[in-house]
Tab-separated table of C-alpha atoms and ligand atoms in Angstrom:
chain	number	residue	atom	x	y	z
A	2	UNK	CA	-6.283	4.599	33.209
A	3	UNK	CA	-2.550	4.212	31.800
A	4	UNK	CA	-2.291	5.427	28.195
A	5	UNK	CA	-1.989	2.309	25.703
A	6	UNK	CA	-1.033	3.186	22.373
A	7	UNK	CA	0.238	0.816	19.453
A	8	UNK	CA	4.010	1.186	18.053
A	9	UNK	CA	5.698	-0.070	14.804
A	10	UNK	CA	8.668	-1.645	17.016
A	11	UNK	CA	9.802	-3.373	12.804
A	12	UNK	CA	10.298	-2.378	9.077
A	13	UNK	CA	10.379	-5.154	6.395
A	14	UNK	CA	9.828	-5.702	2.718
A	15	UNK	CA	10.281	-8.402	-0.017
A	16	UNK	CA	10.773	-7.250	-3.659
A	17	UNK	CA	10.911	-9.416	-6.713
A	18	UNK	CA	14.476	-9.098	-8.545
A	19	UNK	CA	12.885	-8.914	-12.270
A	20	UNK	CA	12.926	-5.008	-12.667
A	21	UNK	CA	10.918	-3.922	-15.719
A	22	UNK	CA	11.280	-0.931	-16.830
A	23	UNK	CA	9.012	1.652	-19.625
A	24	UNK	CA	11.246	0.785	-22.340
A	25	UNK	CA	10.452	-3.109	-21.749
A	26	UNK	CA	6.676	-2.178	-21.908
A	27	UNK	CA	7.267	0.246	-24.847
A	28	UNK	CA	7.766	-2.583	-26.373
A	29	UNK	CA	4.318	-4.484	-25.567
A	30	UNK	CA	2.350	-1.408	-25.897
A	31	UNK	CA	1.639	1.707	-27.736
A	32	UNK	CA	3.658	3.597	-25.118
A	33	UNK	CA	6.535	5.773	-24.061
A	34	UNK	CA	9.183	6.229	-21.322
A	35	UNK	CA	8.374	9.882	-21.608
A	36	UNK	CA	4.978	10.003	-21.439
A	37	UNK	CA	5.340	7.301	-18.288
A	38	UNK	CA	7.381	9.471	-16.696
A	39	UNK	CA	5.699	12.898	-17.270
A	40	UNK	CA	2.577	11.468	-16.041
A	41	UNK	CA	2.864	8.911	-13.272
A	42	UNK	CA	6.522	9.912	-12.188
A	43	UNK	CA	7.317	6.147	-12.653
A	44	UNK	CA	10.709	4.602	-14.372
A	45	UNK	CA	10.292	0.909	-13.665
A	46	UNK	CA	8.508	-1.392	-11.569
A	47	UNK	CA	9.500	-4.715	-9.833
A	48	UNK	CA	7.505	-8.036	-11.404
A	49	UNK	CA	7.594	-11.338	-9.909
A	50	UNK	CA	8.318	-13.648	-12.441
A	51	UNK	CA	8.666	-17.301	-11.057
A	52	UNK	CA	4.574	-18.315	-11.650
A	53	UNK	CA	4.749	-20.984	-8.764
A	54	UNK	CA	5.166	-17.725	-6.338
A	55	UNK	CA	2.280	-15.280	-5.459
A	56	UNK	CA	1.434	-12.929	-2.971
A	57	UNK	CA	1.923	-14.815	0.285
A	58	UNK	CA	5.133	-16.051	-0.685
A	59	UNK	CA	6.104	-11.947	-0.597
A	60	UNK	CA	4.103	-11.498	2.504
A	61	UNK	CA	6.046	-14.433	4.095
A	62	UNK	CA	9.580	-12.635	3.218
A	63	UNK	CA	8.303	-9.089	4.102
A	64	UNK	CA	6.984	-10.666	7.265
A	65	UNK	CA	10.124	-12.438	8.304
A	66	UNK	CA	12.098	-9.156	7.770
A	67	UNK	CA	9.582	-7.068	10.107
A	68	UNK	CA	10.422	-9.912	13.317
A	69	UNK	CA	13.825	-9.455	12.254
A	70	UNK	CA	13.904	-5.673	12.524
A	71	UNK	CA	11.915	-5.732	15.792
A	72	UNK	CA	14.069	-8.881	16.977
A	73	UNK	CA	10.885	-10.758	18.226
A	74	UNK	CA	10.315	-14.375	17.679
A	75	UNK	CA	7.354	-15.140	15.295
A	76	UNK	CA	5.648	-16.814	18.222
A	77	UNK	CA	5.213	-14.041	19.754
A	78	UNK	CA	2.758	-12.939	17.790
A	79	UNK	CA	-0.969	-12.368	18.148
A	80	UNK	CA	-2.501	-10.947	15.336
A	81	UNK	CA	-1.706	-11.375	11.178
A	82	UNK	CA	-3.447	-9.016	8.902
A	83	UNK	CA	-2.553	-8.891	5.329
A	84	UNK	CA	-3.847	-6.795	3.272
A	85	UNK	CA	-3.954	-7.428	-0.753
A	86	UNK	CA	-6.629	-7.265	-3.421
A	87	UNK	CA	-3.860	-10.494	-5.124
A	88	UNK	CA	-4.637	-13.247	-2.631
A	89	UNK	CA	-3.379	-16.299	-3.275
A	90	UNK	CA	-6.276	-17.780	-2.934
A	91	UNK	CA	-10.163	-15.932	-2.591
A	92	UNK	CA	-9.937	-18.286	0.366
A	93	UNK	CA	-7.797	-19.422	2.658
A	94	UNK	CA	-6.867	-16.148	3.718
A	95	UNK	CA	-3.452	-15.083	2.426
A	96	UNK	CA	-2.847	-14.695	6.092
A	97	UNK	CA	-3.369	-18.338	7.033
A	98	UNK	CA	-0.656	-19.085	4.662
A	99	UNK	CA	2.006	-16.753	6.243
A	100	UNK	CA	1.092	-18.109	9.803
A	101	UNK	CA	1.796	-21.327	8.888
A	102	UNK	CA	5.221	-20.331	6.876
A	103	UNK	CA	6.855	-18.016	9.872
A	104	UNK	CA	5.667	-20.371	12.562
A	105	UNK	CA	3.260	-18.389	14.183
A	106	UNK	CA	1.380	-20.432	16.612
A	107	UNK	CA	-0.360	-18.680	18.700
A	108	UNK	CA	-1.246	-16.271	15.969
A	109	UNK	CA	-4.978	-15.521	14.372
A	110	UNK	CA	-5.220	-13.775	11.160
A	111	UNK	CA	-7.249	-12.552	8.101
A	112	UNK	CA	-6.696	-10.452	5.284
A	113	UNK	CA	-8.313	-7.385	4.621
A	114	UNK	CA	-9.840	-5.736	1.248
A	115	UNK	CA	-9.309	-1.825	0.847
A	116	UNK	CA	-7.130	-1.784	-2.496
A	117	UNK	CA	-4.172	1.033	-2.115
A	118	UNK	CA	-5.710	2.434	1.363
A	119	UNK	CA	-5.552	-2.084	2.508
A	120	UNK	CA	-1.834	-0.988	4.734
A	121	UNK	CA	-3.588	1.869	6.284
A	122	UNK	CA	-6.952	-0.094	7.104
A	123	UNK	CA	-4.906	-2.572	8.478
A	124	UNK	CA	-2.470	-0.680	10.267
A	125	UNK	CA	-5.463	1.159	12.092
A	126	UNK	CA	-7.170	-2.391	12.715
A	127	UNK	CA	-4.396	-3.743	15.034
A	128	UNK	CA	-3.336	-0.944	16.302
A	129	UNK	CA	-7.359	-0.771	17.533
A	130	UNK	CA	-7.533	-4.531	18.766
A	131	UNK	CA	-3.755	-3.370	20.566
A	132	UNK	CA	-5.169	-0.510	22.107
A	133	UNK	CA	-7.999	-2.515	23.916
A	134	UNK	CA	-5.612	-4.537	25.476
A	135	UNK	CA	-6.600	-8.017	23.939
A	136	UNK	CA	-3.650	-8.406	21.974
A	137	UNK	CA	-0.268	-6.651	22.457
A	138	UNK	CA	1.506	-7.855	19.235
A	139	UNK	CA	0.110	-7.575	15.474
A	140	UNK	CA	1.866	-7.940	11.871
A	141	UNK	CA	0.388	-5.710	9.173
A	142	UNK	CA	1.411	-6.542	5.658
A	143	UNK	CA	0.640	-5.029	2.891
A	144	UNK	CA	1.482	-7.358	-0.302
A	145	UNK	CA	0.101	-7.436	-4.172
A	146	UNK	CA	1.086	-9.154	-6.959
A	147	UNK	CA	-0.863	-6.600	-8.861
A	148	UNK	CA	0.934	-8.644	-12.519
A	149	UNK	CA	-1.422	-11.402	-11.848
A	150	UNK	CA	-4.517	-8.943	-12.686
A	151	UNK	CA	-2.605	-6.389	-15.277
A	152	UNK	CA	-3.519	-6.514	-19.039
A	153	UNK	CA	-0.127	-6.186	-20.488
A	154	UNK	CA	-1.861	-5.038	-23.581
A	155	UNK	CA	-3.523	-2.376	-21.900
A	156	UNK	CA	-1.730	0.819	-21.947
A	157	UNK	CA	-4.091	2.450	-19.914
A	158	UNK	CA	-3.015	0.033	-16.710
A	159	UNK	CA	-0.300	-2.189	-17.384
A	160	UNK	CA	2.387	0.943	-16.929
A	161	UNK	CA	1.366	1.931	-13.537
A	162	UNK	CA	1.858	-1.233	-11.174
A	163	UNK	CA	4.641	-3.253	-9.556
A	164	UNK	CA	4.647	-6.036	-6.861
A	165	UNK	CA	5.844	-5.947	-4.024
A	166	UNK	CA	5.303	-6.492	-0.368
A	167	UNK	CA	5.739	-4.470	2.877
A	168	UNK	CA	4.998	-5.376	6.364
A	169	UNK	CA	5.292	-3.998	10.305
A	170	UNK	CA	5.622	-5.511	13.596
A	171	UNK	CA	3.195	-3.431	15.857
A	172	UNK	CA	3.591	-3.671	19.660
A	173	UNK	CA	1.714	-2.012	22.595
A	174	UNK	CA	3.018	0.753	24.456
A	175	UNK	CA	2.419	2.919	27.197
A	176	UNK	CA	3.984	5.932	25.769
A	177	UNK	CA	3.068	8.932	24.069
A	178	UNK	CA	4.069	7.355	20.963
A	179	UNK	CA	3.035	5.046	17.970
A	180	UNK	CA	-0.755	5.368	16.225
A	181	UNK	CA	-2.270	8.789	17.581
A	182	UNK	CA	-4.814	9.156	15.774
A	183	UNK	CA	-6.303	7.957	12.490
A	184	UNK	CA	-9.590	8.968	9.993
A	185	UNK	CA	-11.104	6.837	6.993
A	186	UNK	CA	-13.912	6.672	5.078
A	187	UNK	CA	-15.491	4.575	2.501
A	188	UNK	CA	-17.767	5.537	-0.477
A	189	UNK	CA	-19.188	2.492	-2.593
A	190	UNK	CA	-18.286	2.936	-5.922
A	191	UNK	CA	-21.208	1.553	-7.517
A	192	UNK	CA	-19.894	2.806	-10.809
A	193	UNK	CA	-17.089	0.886	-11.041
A	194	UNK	CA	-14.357	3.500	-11.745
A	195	UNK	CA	-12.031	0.772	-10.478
A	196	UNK	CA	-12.446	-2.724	-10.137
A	197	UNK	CA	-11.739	-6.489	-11.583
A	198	UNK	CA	-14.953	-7.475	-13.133
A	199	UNK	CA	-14.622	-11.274	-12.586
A	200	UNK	CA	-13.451	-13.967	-10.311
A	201	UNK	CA	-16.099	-12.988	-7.567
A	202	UNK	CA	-19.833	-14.357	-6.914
A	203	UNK	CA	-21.066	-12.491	-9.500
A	204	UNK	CA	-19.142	-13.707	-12.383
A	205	UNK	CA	-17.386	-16.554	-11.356
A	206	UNK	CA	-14.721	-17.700	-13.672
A	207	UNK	CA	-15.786	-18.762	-17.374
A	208	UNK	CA	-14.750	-19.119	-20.780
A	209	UNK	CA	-16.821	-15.519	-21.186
A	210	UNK	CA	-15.296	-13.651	-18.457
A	211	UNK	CA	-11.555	-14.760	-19.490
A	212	UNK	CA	-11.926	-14.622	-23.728
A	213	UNK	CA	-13.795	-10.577	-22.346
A	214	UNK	CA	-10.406	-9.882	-20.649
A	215	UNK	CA	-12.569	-9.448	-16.885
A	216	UNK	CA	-10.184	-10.942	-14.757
A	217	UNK	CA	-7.889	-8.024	-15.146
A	218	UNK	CA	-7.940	-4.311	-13.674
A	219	UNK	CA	-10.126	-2.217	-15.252
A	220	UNK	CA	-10.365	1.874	-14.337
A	221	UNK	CA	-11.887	5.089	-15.329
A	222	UNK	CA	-7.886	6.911	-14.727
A	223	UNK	CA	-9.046	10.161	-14.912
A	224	UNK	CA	-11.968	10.067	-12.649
A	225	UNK	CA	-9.839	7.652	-10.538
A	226	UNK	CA	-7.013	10.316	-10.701
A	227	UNK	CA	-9.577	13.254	-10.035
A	228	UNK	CA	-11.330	11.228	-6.854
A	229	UNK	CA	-7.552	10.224	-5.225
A	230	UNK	CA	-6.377	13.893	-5.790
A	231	UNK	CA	-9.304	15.319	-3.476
A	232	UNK	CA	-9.661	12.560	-1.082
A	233	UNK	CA	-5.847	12.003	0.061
A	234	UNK	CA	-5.276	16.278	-0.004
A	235	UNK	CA	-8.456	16.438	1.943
A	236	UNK	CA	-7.933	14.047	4.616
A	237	UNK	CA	-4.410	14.341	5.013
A	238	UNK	CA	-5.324	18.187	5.902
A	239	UNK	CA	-8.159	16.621	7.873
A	240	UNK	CA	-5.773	14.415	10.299
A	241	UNK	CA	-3.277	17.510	10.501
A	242	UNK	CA	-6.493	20.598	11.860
A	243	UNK	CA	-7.815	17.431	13.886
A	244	UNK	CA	-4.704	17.191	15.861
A	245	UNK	CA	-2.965	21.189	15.744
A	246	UNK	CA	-0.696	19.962	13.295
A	247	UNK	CA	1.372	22.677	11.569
A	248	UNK	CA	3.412	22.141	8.412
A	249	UNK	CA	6.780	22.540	10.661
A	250	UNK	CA	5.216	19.973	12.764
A	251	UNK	CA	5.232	17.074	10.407
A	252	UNK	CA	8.664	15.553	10.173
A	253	UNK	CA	7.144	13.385	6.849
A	254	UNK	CA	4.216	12.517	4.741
A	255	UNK	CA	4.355	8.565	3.774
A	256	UNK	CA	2.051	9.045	0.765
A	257	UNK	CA	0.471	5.867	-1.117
A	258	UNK	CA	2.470	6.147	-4.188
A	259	UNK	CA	0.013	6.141	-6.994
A	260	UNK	CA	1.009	9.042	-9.132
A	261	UNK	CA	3.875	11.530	-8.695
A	262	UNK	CA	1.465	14.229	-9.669
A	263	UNK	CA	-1.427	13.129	-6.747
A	264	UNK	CA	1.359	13.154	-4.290
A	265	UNK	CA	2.908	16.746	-4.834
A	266	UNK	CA	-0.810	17.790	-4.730
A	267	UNK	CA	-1.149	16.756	-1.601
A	268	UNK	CA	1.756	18.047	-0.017
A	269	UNK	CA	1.013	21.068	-1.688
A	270	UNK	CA	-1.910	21.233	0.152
A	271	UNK	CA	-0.640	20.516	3.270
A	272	UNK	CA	1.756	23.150	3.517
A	273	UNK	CA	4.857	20.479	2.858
A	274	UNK	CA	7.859	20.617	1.276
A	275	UNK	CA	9.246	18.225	-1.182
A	276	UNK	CA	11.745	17.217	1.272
A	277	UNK	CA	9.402	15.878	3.852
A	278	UNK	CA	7.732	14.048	1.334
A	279	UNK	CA	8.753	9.951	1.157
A	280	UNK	CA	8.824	9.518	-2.946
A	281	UNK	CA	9.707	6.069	-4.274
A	282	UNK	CA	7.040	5.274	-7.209
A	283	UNK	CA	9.705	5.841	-9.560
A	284	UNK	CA	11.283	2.507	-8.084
A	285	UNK	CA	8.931	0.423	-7.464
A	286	UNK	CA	5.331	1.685	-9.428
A	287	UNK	CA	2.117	1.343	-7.877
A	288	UNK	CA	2.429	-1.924	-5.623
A	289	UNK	CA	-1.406	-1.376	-4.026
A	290	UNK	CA	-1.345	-2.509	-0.649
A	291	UNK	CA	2.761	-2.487	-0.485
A	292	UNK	CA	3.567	1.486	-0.880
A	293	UNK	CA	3.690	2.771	2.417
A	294	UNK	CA	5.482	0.109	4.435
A	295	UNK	CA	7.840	-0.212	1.413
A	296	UNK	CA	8.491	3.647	1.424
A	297	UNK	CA	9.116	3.348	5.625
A	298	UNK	CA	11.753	0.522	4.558
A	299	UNK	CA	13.335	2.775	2.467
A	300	UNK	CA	13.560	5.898	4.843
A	301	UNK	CA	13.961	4.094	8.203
A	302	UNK	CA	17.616	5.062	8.859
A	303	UNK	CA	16.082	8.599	8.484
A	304	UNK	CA	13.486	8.236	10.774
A	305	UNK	CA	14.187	9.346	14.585
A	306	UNK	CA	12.243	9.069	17.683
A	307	UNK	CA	9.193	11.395	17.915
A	308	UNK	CA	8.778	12.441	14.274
A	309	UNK	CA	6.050	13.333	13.508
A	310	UNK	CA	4.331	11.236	10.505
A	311	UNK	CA	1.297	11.320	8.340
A	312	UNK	CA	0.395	8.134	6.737
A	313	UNK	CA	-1.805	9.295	3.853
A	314	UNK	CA	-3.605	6.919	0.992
A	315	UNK	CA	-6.422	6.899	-1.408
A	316	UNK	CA	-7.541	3.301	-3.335
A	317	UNK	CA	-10.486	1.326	-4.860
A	318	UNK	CA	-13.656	1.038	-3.046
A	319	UNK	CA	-13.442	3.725	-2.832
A	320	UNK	CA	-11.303	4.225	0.168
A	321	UNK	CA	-8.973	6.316	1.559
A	322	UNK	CA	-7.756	8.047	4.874
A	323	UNK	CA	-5.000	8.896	6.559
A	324	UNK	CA	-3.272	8.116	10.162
A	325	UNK	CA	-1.187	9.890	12.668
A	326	UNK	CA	1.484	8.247	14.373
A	327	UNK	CA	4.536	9.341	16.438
A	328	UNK	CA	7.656	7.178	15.164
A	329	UNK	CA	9.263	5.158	18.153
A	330	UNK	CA	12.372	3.251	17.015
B	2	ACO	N1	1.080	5.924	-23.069
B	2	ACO	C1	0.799	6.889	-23.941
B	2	ACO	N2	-0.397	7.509	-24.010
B	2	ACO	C2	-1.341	7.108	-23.155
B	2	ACO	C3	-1.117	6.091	-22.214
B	2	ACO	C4	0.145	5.491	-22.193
B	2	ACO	N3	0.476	4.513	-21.340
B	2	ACO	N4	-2.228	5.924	-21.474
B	2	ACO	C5	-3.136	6.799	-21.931
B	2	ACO	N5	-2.589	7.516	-22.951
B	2	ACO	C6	-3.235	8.571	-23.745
B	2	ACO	C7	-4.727	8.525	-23.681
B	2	ACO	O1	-5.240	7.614	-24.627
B	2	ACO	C8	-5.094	9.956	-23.968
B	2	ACO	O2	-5.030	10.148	-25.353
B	2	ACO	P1	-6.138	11.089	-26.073
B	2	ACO	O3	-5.958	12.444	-25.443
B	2	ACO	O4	-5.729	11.003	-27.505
B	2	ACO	O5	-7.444	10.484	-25.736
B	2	ACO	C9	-3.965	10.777	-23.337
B	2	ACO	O6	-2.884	9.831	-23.154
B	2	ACO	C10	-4.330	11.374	-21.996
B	2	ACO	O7	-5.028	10.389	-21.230
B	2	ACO	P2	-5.516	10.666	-19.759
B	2	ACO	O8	-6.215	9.435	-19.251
B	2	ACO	O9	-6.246	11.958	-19.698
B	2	ACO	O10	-4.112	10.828	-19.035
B	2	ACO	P3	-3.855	11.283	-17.577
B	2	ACO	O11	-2.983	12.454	-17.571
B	2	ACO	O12	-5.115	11.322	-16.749
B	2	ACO	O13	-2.991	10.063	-17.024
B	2	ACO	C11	-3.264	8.130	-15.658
B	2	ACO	C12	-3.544	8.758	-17.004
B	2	ACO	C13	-1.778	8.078	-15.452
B	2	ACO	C14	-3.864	6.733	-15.633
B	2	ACO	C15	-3.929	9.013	-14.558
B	2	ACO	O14	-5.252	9.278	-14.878
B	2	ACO	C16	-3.848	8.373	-13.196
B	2	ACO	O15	-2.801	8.234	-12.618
B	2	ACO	N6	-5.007	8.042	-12.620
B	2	ACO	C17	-5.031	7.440	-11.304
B	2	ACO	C18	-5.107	6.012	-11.532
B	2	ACO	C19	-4.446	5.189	-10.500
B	2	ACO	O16	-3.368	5.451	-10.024
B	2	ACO	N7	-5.094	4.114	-10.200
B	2	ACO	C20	-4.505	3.153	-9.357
B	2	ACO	C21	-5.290	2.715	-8.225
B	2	ACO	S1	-6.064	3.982	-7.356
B	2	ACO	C22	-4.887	4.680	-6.606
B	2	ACO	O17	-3.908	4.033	-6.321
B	2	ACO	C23	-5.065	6.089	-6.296
């Protein structure tokens, strides 16, 4: 049987223009730029602003980008998966709302719940359904307006997020090329070390859960920070043994971009240098679901056929994982 692999044949992103940056939240919290930047590795973050505008309205832009990039007509189009923990809506599906924007007909879609590691879940979902040969064109997007559920009086979480949105056109192949390979794993966290309390079946909206502040993020950082350190170092080594990966084989490590410090730890421990490693939280924050398409927006003019990539990401759930994939633009 003839190999069929899935390729990322288009790059796009959508980024709010409002930059804020530490001294702006300095100013709303008992906080520093310093102390931002010595322990997250962040200087500002993007916000979007204009309250009639949510998540799908980024998807829709990131998504119109992608076709762009891949020059393919959004009717061409099989598959939608966006993946958020900020839907517009709990239902529809943040998805439905895109297809209808870009006009893509013939498309079915969904979106997809796996916090930070949502792109990579995603990613590895089409590339799956591409793979089996029932679809031959997907876009992943990975979009969160992660300001609608940040406690701006919280310094604990209101200094590490952005929004933002990222997305991919992915497109079969018969090369030796696109998704190789990919491992990810869940573990409940029945603990909560990360979560938003309300707005679910459990407790639905009420005058309680807003006045108790339960609508917003709440997280244990260090055990959060502890968790993500081992997880995305661990499987990112994982994905690299699992395939004969060296160090000099990977052209570039697309890391979810949670903390600066989680990052160098896992390059560290994969034998990486820094300059192999895609860095852009100091930009942009922690944009969730966004990070990794937004950091192969920024470095696409330095990307060349047959690099070598690791896709690596660690998020609530908990989740995390990483994928393999042989760059084919
Ligand atoms: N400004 C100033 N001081 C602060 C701030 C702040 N914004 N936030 C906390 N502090 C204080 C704390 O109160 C504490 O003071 P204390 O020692 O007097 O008690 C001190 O700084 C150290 O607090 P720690 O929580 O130990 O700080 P740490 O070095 O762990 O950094 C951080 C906190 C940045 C949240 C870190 O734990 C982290 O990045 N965790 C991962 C969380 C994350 O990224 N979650 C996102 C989703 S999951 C993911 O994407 C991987």
């Amino acid at each position: 049987m003839a190999l069929k692999r899935s390729k990322i044949t288009g790059v796009g992103k959508y980024l709010p223009d409002y930059v804020m940056t530490n001294e702006e939240l300095e100013k709303h919290v008992d906080t520093n730029d310093e102390w931002i930047r010595s322990r997250t590795g962040i200087a500002e973050r993007r916000i979007l602003k204009d309250p009639d505008k949510a998540t799908s309205f980024m998807a829709t832009n990131a998504a119109e980008d992608a076709l762009k990039d891949a020059d393919i007509d959004a009717e061409e189009i099989d598959l939608i998966i966006v993946a958020t923990v900020t839907p517009d809506y709990l239902f529809p599906a943040t998805a439905a709302l895109v297809q209808k924007r870009i006009g893509a007909k013939k498309a079915f879609g969904f979106d997809l719940s796996a916090a930070c590691s949502g792109f990579l879940f995603a990613l590895s979902t089409a590339g799956s359904m591409i793979e089996s040969g029932r679809i031959k064109k997907a876009l992943v997007i990975g979009a969160d307006k992660m300001s609608s559920i940040m406690d701006f009086t919280d310094r604990t979480t209101c200094i590490l997020f952005g929004d933002g949105a990222g997305a991919v056109v992915l497109e079969e192949t018969d090369e030796d090329e696109g998704i190789v390979d990919f491992v990810q794993y869940t573990d409940g966290d029945e603990n909560c070390t990360l979560y938003q309390p309300a707005g679910g079946s459990l407790n639905p909206a009420t005058e309680e859960t807003v006045k108790n502040k339960m609508h917003y993020i709440r997280q244990d950082g260090r055990t959060v920070f502890k968790k993500a350190t081992e997880g995305m170092a661990d499987v990112s080594l994982e994905i690299m043994k699992k395939n004969n990966l060296s160090p000099d084989d990977v052209a570039w490590l697309v890391p979810h971009q949670a903390n600066l410090r989680i990052i160098n730890a896992t390059a560290r421990r994969m034998g990486l240098s820094e300059d192999k490693v895609m860095i852009n939280i100091n930009k942009y924050g922690n944009t969730t679901a966004a990070t990794i398409p937004l950091c192969l927006y920024d470095w696409k003019d330095k990307l060349n056929k047959g690099d070598k990539i690791i896709l690596s990401a660690f998020g609530g759930g908990l989740t995390w994982g990483a994928i393999y994939l042989k760059w084919s633009k």
